Short mmCIF file of C-alpha atoms and ligand atoms in Angstrom, two decimals:
data_model
loop_
_atom_site.label_atom_id
_atom_site.label_comp_id
_atom_site.label_asym_id
_atom_site.label_seq_id
_atom_site.Cartn_x
_atom_site.Cartn_y
_atom_site.Cartn_z
CA UNK A 18 -14.15 17.63 -0.45
CA UNK A 19 -13.73 14.81 2.06
CA UNK A 20 -16.44 12.15 1.95
CA UNK A 21 -17.37 10.42 5.17
CA UNK A 22 -18.71 6.87 5.05
CA UNK A 23 -21.67 5.42 6.95
CA UNK A 24 -21.31 2.22 9.00
CA UNK A 25 -22.94 0.27 6.17
CA UNK A 26 -20.52 1.70 3.64
CA UNK A 27 -17.56 0.86 5.87
CA UNK A 28 -18.93 -2.70 6.04
CA UNK A 29 -18.97 -2.94 2.23
CA UNK A 30 -15.43 -1.57 2.12
CA UNK A 31 -14.48 -4.27 4.61
CA UNK A 32 -15.81 -6.91 2.20
CA UNK A 33 -13.78 -5.32 -0.56
CA UNK A 34 -10.71 -5.13 1.66
CA UNK A 35 -10.95 -8.76 2.71
CA UNK A 36 -10.60 -9.84 -0.92
CA UNK A 37 -7.59 -7.54 -1.32
CA UNK A 38 -6.00 -8.95 1.85
CA UNK A 39 -6.59 -12.52 0.72
CA UNK A 40 -5.05 -11.77 -2.68
CA UNK A 41 -1.92 -10.33 -1.03
CA UNK A 42 -1.72 -13.40 1.22
CA UNK A 43 -1.85 -15.60 -1.86
CA UNK A 44 0.95 -13.61 -3.53
CA UNK A 45 3.11 -13.61 -0.40
CA UNK A 46 2.92 -17.36 0.10
CA UNK A 47 3.37 -18.17 -3.61
CA UNK A 48 6.30 -15.98 -4.55
CA UNK A 49 9.64 -17.75 -4.97
CA UNK A 50 12.88 -17.40 -6.91
CA UNK A 51 12.43 -18.09 -10.62
CA UNK A 52 8.84 -16.89 -10.87
CA UNK A 53 8.12 -13.94 -13.12
CA UNK A 54 6.22 -10.89 -11.97
CA UNK A 55 3.78 -11.52 -14.83
CA UNK A 56 2.91 -14.99 -13.47
CA UNK A 57 2.16 -13.52 -10.06
CA UNK A 58 -0.02 -10.85 -11.64
CA UNK A 59 -2.11 -13.44 -13.48
CA UNK A 60 -2.52 -15.47 -10.30
CA UNK A 61 -3.85 -12.39 -8.51
CA UNK A 62 -6.23 -11.44 -11.30
CA UNK A 63 -7.69 -14.96 -11.50
CA UNK A 64 -8.23 -15.06 -7.76
CA UNK A 65 -9.91 -11.63 -7.65
CA UNK A 66 -12.27 -12.46 -10.51
CA UNK A 67 -13.14 -15.81 -8.92
CA UNK A 68 -14.36 -13.87 -5.87
CA UNK A 69 -16.63 -11.82 -8.15
CA UNK A 70 -14.54 -8.68 -7.68
CA UNK A 71 -12.73 -6.50 -10.22
CA UNK A 72 -9.02 -5.55 -10.13
CA UNK A 73 -9.01 -1.87 -9.21
CA UNK A 74 -5.73 -0.93 -10.87
CA UNK A 75 -6.18 -2.60 -14.26
CA UNK A 76 -6.92 0.20 -16.72
CA UNK A 77 -6.63 2.88 -14.03
CA UNK A 78 -5.04 5.83 -15.88
CA UNK A 79 -3.88 3.23 -18.37
CA UNK A 80 -2.04 0.93 -15.94
CA UNK A 81 -2.00 -2.39 -17.82
CA UNK A 82 -1.99 -4.97 -15.00
CA UNK A 83 -3.72 -6.06 -11.79
CA UNK A 84 -0.85 -5.67 -9.32
CA UNK A 85 1.91 -3.07 -9.13
CA UNK A 86 5.00 -5.22 -8.55
CA UNK A 87 8.13 -3.33 -7.55
CA UNK A 88 11.48 -5.05 -7.00
CA UNK A 89 14.46 -3.86 -4.86
CA UNK A 90 15.16 -0.19 -5.76
CA UNK A 91 11.73 0.13 -7.38
CA UNK A 92 9.53 2.09 -4.95
CA UNK A 93 6.06 1.65 -6.45
CA UNK A 94 4.12 1.26 -9.72
CA UNK A 95 6.29 -1.47 -11.24
CA UNK A 96 4.61 -3.16 -14.20
CA UNK A 97 4.50 -6.99 -14.06
CA UNK A 98 6.10 -8.77 -17.01
CA UNK A 99 8.94 -11.13 -17.86
CA UNK A 100 11.22 -10.15 -14.99
CA UNK A 101 12.32 -13.25 -13.11
CA UNK A 102 12.57 -12.86 -9.35
CA UNK A 103 15.85 -13.93 -7.77
CA UNK A 104 16.83 -15.27 -4.38
CA UNK A 105 17.58 -12.24 -2.20
CA UNK A 106 15.19 -9.82 -3.93
CA UNK A 107 12.57 -7.88 -2.06
CA UNK A 108 9.31 -7.48 -3.91
CA UNK A 109 6.45 -5.07 -3.24
CA UNK A 110 2.90 -6.07 -4.16
CA UNK A 111 0.43 -3.19 -4.31
CA UNK A 112 -3.13 -3.85 -5.42
CA UNK A 113 -6.80 -3.24 -4.83
CA UNK A 114 -10.22 -4.44 -5.87
CA UNK A 115 -13.65 -3.02 -6.57
CA UNK A 116 -16.49 -4.84 -4.82
CA UNK A 117 -20.09 -3.61 -5.15
CA UNK A 118 -18.68 -0.23 -6.19
CA UNK A 119 -16.30 0.09 -3.23
CA UNK A 120 -12.52 0.23 -3.50
CA UNK A 121 -9.85 -1.20 -1.25
CA UNK A 122 -6.08 -0.72 -1.56
CA UNK A 123 -3.24 -2.47 0.23
CA UNK A 124 0.44 -3.29 -0.23
CA UNK A 125 3.17 -5.43 1.27
CA UNK A 126 6.84 -5.95 0.56
CA UNK A 127 8.13 -9.48 1.03
CA UNK A 128 11.34 -11.47 0.74
CA UNK A 129 12.12 -13.69 -2.24
CA UNK A 130 14.02 -16.65 -0.78
CA UNK A 131 16.67 -15.55 1.71
CA UNK A 132 17.38 -11.84 2.01
CA UNK A 133 20.12 -9.87 3.75
CA UNK A 134 19.54 -8.70 7.32
CA UNK A 135 19.63 -5.06 6.19
CA UNK A 136 16.77 -5.71 3.78
CA UNK A 137 14.81 -7.63 6.43
CA UNK A 138 15.19 -4.71 8.84
CA UNK A 139 13.96 -2.25 6.21
CA UNK A 140 10.82 -4.35 5.70
CA UNK A 141 10.19 -4.58 9.44
CA UNK A 142 10.62 -0.86 10.10
CA UNK A 143 8.39 0.06 7.15
CA UNK A 144 5.65 -2.29 8.34
CA UNK A 145 5.96 -0.96 11.89
CA UNK A 146 5.70 2.63 10.62
CA UNK A 147 2.39 1.80 8.95
CA UNK A 148 1.04 0.55 12.28
CA UNK A 149 2.38 3.64 14.10
CA UNK A 150 0.31 5.67 11.63
CA UNK A 151 -2.77 3.49 12.02
CA UNK A 152 -2.64 4.01 15.81
CA UNK A 153 -3.17 7.73 15.17
CA UNK A 154 -6.38 7.18 13.19
CA UNK A 155 -8.50 8.58 16.00
CA UNK A 156 -11.53 10.86 15.71
CA UNK A 157 -10.63 14.26 17.15
CA UNK A 158 -6.99 14.02 16.10
CA UNK A 159 -5.38 15.62 13.08
CA UNK A 160 -4.35 14.10 9.78
CA UNK A 161 -0.67 14.89 10.19
CA UNK A 162 -0.60 13.03 13.50
CA UNK A 163 -0.57 9.98 11.22
CA UNK A 164 2.09 11.47 8.94
CA UNK A 165 4.30 12.45 11.86
CA UNK A 166 4.08 9.03 13.53
CA UNK A 167 5.20 7.35 10.30
CA UNK A 168 8.03 9.82 9.72
CA UNK A 169 9.37 9.63 13.28
CA UNK A 170 9.52 5.87 13.25
CA UNK A 171 11.21 5.69 9.86
CA UNK A 172 13.75 8.48 10.41
CA UNK A 173 14.43 7.23 13.93
CA UNK A 174 15.85 4.12 12.27
CA UNK A 175 17.95 6.11 9.79
CA UNK A 176 15.77 5.52 6.74
CA UNK A 177 13.89 8.13 4.70
CA UNK A 178 10.25 8.53 3.70
CA UNK A 179 9.40 9.23 0.08
CA UNK A 180 7.95 12.74 -0.28
CA UNK A 181 6.74 12.72 -3.86
CA UNK A 182 4.04 10.07 -3.32
CA UNK A 183 1.41 10.00 -0.61
CA UNK A 184 -1.51 8.03 0.80
CA UNK A 185 -5.11 9.07 0.17
CA UNK A 186 -8.76 8.90 1.03
CA UNK A 187 -10.60 5.99 -0.59
CA UNK A 188 -14.20 4.89 -1.10
CA UNK A 189 -16.23 4.90 -4.30
CA UNK A 190 -13.01 6.10 -5.93
CA UNK A 191 -9.49 4.76 -5.63
CA UNK A 192 -8.07 8.16 -4.81
CA UNK A 193 -10.13 10.64 -2.80
CA UNK A 194 -9.40 13.59 -0.56
CA UNK A 195 -7.44 14.04 1.62
CA UNK A 196 -3.86 13.30 0.66
CA UNK A 197 -1.98 11.50 3.43
CA UNK A 198 1.73 12.39 3.36
CA UNK A 199 4.18 10.22 5.26
CA UNK A 200 5.81 13.29 6.82
CA UNK A 201 4.47 16.39 8.53
CA UNK A 202 3.88 18.18 11.82
CA UNK A 203 1.64 16.51 14.41
CA UNK A 204 -1.40 18.55 15.43
CA UNK A 205 -1.87 19.96 11.91
CA UNK A 206 -3.97 19.08 8.89
CA UNK A 207 -7.69 18.36 8.66
CA UNK A 208 -9.48 17.07 11.78
CA UNK A 209 -10.03 13.31 11.77
CA UNK A 210 -13.69 12.34 11.97
CA UNK A 211 -15.65 9.09 12.24
CA UNK A 212 -16.40 7.76 8.77
CA UNK A 213 -13.13 8.88 7.22
CA UNK A 214 -11.45 6.03 5.34
CA UNK A 215 -7.78 6.38 4.43
CA UNK A 216 -5.22 4.36 2.51
CA UNK A 217 -2.08 4.85 4.58
CA UNK A 218 1.04 3.81 2.71
CA UNK A 219 4.56 4.52 3.88
CA UNK A 220 7.16 4.19 1.11
CA UNK A 221 10.53 3.94 2.83
CA UNK A 222 13.98 4.17 1.24
CA UNK A 223 17.19 2.80 2.65
CA UNK A 224 19.05 5.88 1.37
CA UNK A 225 17.84 9.20 0.00
CA UNK A 226 14.14 10.03 -0.07
CA UNK A 227 14.53 11.20 -3.66
CA UNK A 228 12.94 9.18 -6.44
CA UNK A 229 12.90 9.09 -10.23
CA UNK A 230 10.49 7.75 -12.83
CA UNK A 231 11.70 5.11 -15.28
CA UNK A 232 11.24 5.44 -19.01
CA UNK A 233 8.13 3.23 -18.92
CA UNK A 234 6.42 6.30 -17.37
CA UNK A 235 5.16 4.21 -14.44
CA UNK A 236 7.92 2.65 -12.38
CA UNK A 237 9.27 4.86 -9.59
CA UNK A 238 12.82 4.04 -8.42
CA UNK A 239 15.12 5.43 -5.73
CA UNK A 240 17.48 8.08 -7.09
CA UNK A 241 20.51 6.46 -5.43
CA UNK A 242 19.60 2.88 -6.35
CA UNK A 243 19.06 1.89 -2.71
CA UNK A 244 16.34 -0.54 -1.58
CA UNK A 245 12.79 0.62 -0.97
CA UNK A 246 9.84 -0.93 0.88
CA UNK A 247 6.10 -0.20 0.83
CA UNK A 248 3.29 -1.27 3.14
CA UNK A 249 -0.31 -0.08 2.93
CA UNK A 250 -3.67 -0.69 4.55
CA UNK A 251 -7.11 0.80 4.01
CA UNK A 252 -8.23 2.01 7.44
CA UNK A 253 -11.58 3.34 8.70
CA UNK A 254 -11.81 5.83 11.54
CA UNK A 255 -14.73 4.72 13.72
CA UNK A 256 -16.15 5.64 17.11
CA UNK A 257 -14.41 2.51 18.40
CA UNK A 258 -11.03 3.55 16.99
CA UNK A 259 -9.26 2.52 13.78
CA UNK A 260 -10.42 -0.57 11.88
CA UNK A 261 -8.11 -2.08 9.27
CA UNK A 262 -10.32 -3.02 6.31
CA UNK A 263 -7.70 -4.90 4.26
CA UNK A 264 -6.88 -7.80 6.59
CA UNK A 265 -7.42 -11.24 5.00
CA UNK A 266 -9.52 -12.58 7.88
CA UNK A 267 -11.50 -11.32 10.85
MG1 MG B 15 -1.87 0.78 -3.08
MG1 MG B 16 -2.84 3.65 -2.28
#
């Protein structure tokens, strides 16, 4: 069942999302070669708790940390630890918080030091594809309008969208109905209505769309070892169009 949020509930989710956006900003401006993923995770957790919020991922289905940190060919769900980031890496930060019972969820992939042009382009196209999807968050449209906009943008640049993992509804739970695939036929899927809040999250691979799980039972990697990027926002469908709830400021 899809749950639709009231204006007041969307406002609370905005407060939640602001903290998530600010945490991602902090990670993006702090990361540099030589730092470990574990250090970045602790920084994020401290910041979130200082705001009076709770890390949404820590303990979720047993995930041990605050941020999913995924490097290079890691697509999503990387576990922070002793891995030292190197100049030229790309690193995905995916995290969320709980604030007054309301979840938010957002992700970005950023450069560590100087990266190759081909990696930079992958990041740009993935980020653009998220915004192509957000533009389709319009009451009266269909869910797969979003999916199709993401897919067209990504495949139009010669990259592939991951099929095995999808976006989702979000609210009082991290994962709610409906699933939001990053591929599909426009004009199909559930009707989009005011009050629907979605976490839209293209995962884009430089090579094949196929992915594997590592032996830690969390980390998803590309099957061919190629780079992967991930961007995500929590977005509300309102009578005034889409509102991104996970921006760091207004
Ligand atoms: Mg996420
Ligand atoms: Mg998500």
